[in-house]
GROMACS .gro file of C-alpha atoms in nm:
model
  164
    1UNK     CA    1   0.041  -2.084   3.234
    2UNK     CA    2   0.211  -2.005   2.848
    3UNK     CA    3   0.159  -1.638   2.931
    4UNK     CA    4   0.283  -1.626   3.258
    5UNK     CA    5   0.679  -1.730   3.101
    6UNK     CA    6   0.612  -1.531   2.816
    7UNK     CA    7   0.531  -1.235   3.054
    8UNK     CA    8   0.715  -1.324   3.328
    9UNK     CA    9   0.481  -1.343   3.607
   10UNK     CA   10   0.498  -1.518   3.869
   11UNK     CA   11   0.801  -1.719   3.654
   12UNK     CA   12   1.121  -1.663   3.576
   13UNK     CA   13   1.038  -1.490   3.129
   14UNK     CA   14   1.101  -1.799   2.919
   15UNK     CA   15   1.000  -1.777   2.517
   16UNK     CA   16   1.076  -2.190   2.512
   17UNK     CA   17   0.874  -2.288   2.761
   18UNK     CA   18   0.590  -2.038   2.661
   19UNK     CA   19   0.579  -2.179   2.281
   20UNK     CA   20   0.589  -2.510   2.513
   21UNK     CA   21   0.250  -2.452   2.674
   22UNK     CA   22   0.091  -2.242   2.391
   23UNK     CA   23   0.134  -2.480   2.169
   24UNK     CA   24  -0.020  -2.783   2.388
   25UNK     CA   25  -0.372  -2.537   2.447
   26UNK     CA   26  -0.366  -2.439   2.078
   27UNK     CA   27  -0.354  -2.761   1.993
   28UNK     CA   28  -0.637  -2.798   2.215
   29UNK     CA   29  -0.849  -2.493   2.031
   30UNK     CA   30  -0.766  -2.201   2.241
   31UNK     CA   31  -0.783  -1.910   2.025
   32UNK     CA   32  -0.601  -1.721   2.198
   33UNK     CA   33  -0.290  -1.973   2.297
   34UNK     CA   34  -0.336  -2.030   1.859
   35UNK     CA   35  -0.266  -1.654   1.833
   36UNK     CA   36  -0.002  -1.559   2.127
   37UNK     CA   37   0.204  -1.901   1.963
   38UNK     CA   38   0.171  -1.717   1.563
   39UNK     CA   39   0.301  -1.420   1.764
   40UNK     CA   40   0.630  -1.623   1.919
   41UNK     CA   41   0.629  -1.821   1.570
   42UNK     CA   42   0.671  -1.502   1.354
   43UNK     CA   43   0.902  -1.281   1.609
   44UNK     CA   44   1.137  -1.579   1.637
   45UNK     CA   45   1.068  -1.586   2.001
   46UNK     CA   46   1.091  -1.975   2.187
   47UNK     CA   47   1.057  -2.165   1.842
   48UNK     CA   48   1.298  -2.084   1.507
   49UNK     CA   49   1.109  -1.784   1.279
   50UNK     CA   50   0.927  -1.912   1.075
   51UNK     CA   51   0.595  -1.755   0.920
   52UNK     CA   52   0.410  -1.998   0.750
   53UNK     CA   53   0.341  -2.125   1.097
   54UNK     CA   54   0.262  -1.787   1.254
   55UNK     CA   55   0.014  -1.829   0.928
   56UNK     CA   56  -0.126  -2.177   1.065
   57UNK     CA   57  -0.253  -2.011   1.356
   58UNK     CA   58  -0.309  -1.662   1.344
   59UNK     CA   59  -0.528  -1.846   1.036
   60UNK     CA   60  -0.734  -2.096   1.299
   61UNK     CA   61  -0.718  -1.825   1.558
   62UNK     CA   62  -0.894  -1.589   1.367
   63UNK     CA   63  -1.226  -1.827   1.273
   64UNK     CA   64  -1.243  -1.860   1.585
   65UNK     CA   65  -1.356  -1.462   1.578
   66UNK     CA   66  -0.984  -1.335   1.743
   67UNK     CA   67  -0.963  -1.025   1.596
   68UNK     CA   68  -0.640  -0.917   1.720
   69UNK     CA   69  -0.532  -1.282   1.477
   70UNK     CA   70  -0.679  -1.119   1.161
   71UNK     CA   71  -0.571  -0.746   1.219
   72UNK     CA   72  -0.210  -0.891   1.178
   73UNK     CA   73  -0.330  -1.217   0.939
   74UNK     CA   74  -0.421  -0.839   0.754
   75UNK     CA   75  -0.045  -0.716   0.749
   76UNK     CA   76   0.109  -1.059   0.602
   77UNK     CA   77  -0.129  -1.007   0.300
   78UNK     CA   78   0.005  -0.668   0.243
   79UNK     CA   79   0.328  -0.739   0.320
   80UNK     CA   80   0.333  -1.081   0.161
   81UNK     CA   81   0.568  -1.182   0.443
   82UNK     CA   82   0.443  -1.547   0.480
   83UNK     CA   83   0.193  -1.551   0.215
   84UNK     CA   84   0.148  -1.426  -0.093
   85UNK     CA   85   0.101  -1.000  -0.153
   86UNK     CA   86  -0.329  -0.989  -0.160
   87UNK     CA   87  -0.433  -0.723  -0.099
   88UNK     CA   88  -0.828  -0.763  -0.092
   89UNK     CA   89  -0.750  -1.098   0.106
   90UNK     CA   90  -0.579  -0.822   0.308
   91UNK     CA   91  -0.915  -0.610   0.297
   92UNK     CA   92  -1.107  -0.881   0.347
   93UNK     CA   93  -0.956  -0.989   0.742
   94UNK     CA   94  -0.947  -0.617   0.753
   95UNK     CA   95  -1.292  -0.563   0.720
   96UNK     CA   96  -1.397  -0.890   0.980
   97UNK     CA   97  -1.200  -0.745   1.182
   98UNK     CA   98  -1.227  -0.380   1.231
   99UNK     CA   99  -1.658  -0.453   1.216
  100UNK     CA  100  -1.521  -0.665   1.619
  101UNK     CA  101  -1.388  -0.312   1.665
  102UNK     CA  102  -1.025  -0.447   1.612
  103UNK     CA  103  -0.913  -0.006   1.626
  104UNK     CA  104  -0.591  -0.132   1.486
  105UNK     CA  105  -0.759  -0.290   1.198
  106UNK     CA  106  -0.956   0.012   1.148
  107UNK     CA  107  -0.724   0.259   1.120
  108UNK     CA  108  -0.446  -0.001   0.857
  109UNK     CA  109  -0.799  -0.018   0.667
  110UNK     CA  110  -0.908   0.303   0.631
  111UNK     CA  111  -0.505   0.393   0.498
  112UNK     CA  112  -0.518   0.107   0.253
  113UNK     CA  113  -0.821   0.262   0.087
  114UNK     CA  114  -0.635   0.625   0.154
  115UNK     CA  115  -0.279   0.483  -0.014
  116UNK     CA  116  -0.478   0.321  -0.355
  117UNK     CA  117  -0.684   0.606  -0.446
  118UNK     CA  118  -0.331   0.809  -0.353
  119UNK     CA  119  -0.199   0.564  -0.626
  120UNK     CA  120  -0.461   0.563  -0.831
  121UNK     CA  121  -0.572   0.248  -0.762
  122UNK     CA  122  -0.935   0.116  -0.752
  123UNK     CA  123  -0.935  -0.167  -0.436
  124UNK     CA  124  -1.344  -0.369  -0.345
  125UNK     CA  125  -1.499  -0.081  -0.124
  126UNK     CA  126  -1.863   0.075   0.001
  127UNK     CA  127  -1.943   0.458  -0.103
  128UNK     CA  128  -1.718   0.624   0.256
  129UNK     CA  129  -1.602   0.326   0.392
  130UNK     CA  130  -1.274   0.464   0.452
  131UNK     CA  131  -1.421   0.776   0.616
  132UNK     CA  132  -1.592   0.580   0.794
  133UNK     CA  133  -1.313   0.258   0.937
  134UNK     CA  134  -1.117   0.618   1.037
  135UNK     CA  135  -1.326   0.803   1.192
  136UNK     CA  136  -1.426   0.437   1.400
  137UNK     CA  137  -1.013   0.462   1.465
  138UNK     CA  138  -1.030   0.811   1.539
  139UNK     CA  139  -1.277   0.772   1.887
  140UNK     CA  140  -1.216   0.447   1.998
  141UNK     CA  141  -0.812   0.472   2.026
  142UNK     CA  142  -0.710   0.534   2.324
  143UNK     CA  143  -0.381   0.619   2.194
  144UNK     CA  144  -0.319   0.969   2.101
  145UNK     CA  145  -0.068   0.858   1.836
  146UNK     CA  146  -0.303   0.620   1.682
  147UNK     CA  147  -0.580   0.933   1.697
  148UNK     CA  148  -0.364   1.179   1.506
  149UNK     CA  149  -0.298   0.920   1.287
  150UNK     CA  150  -0.664   0.855   1.198
  151UNK     CA  151  -0.736   1.251   1.239
  152UNK     CA  152  -0.451   1.364   0.997
  153UNK     CA  153  -0.570   1.038   0.672
  154UNK     CA  154  -0.925   1.151   0.759
  155UNK     CA  155  -0.852   1.572   0.671
  156UNK     CA  156  -0.625   1.410   0.356
  157UNK     CA  157  -0.997   1.147   0.338
  158UNK     CA  158  -1.167   1.501   0.254
  159UNK     CA  159  -0.959   1.656  -0.009
  160UNK     CA  160  -0.996   1.289  -0.210
  161UNK     CA  161  -1.290   1.231  -0.399
  162UNK     CA  162  -1.227   0.958  -0.552
  163UNK     CA  163  -1.150   0.769  -0.171
  164UNK     CA  164  -1.455   0.557  -0.074
   0.00000   0.00000   0.00000
């Protein structure tokens, strides 16, 4: 029902009502509601913007295996929003989401490895991991812009001998 109010499906769109309903379901442990409530907190829709609360709900959903929540939480760690900036934790979370087939996490993880290599920073990764995740993202995405980004990164990877 929260989704109906969130997107205006069959009812007038109402962020506050969506947040109220998502919160009720989130408190019952529903991962999808936790994820959606996290987005509302991150964006300040229907609730005061509070990235710390977004982190809490992304974490709860992620603990239940929600790959989108894991990917969003990883990005917050990369950016240092609502949590201390922590690339190692971001990589751990991106890996969890990427292994579940989350295309954006596959792409972000591969790009993170490439950026670190270009900056001369070492990151915890297995040999070939950047290329594997970039190739998976390129193969799985339906978004042409994401596919081109992954393919361009793969091309760059071929020219970076020190990238994992």
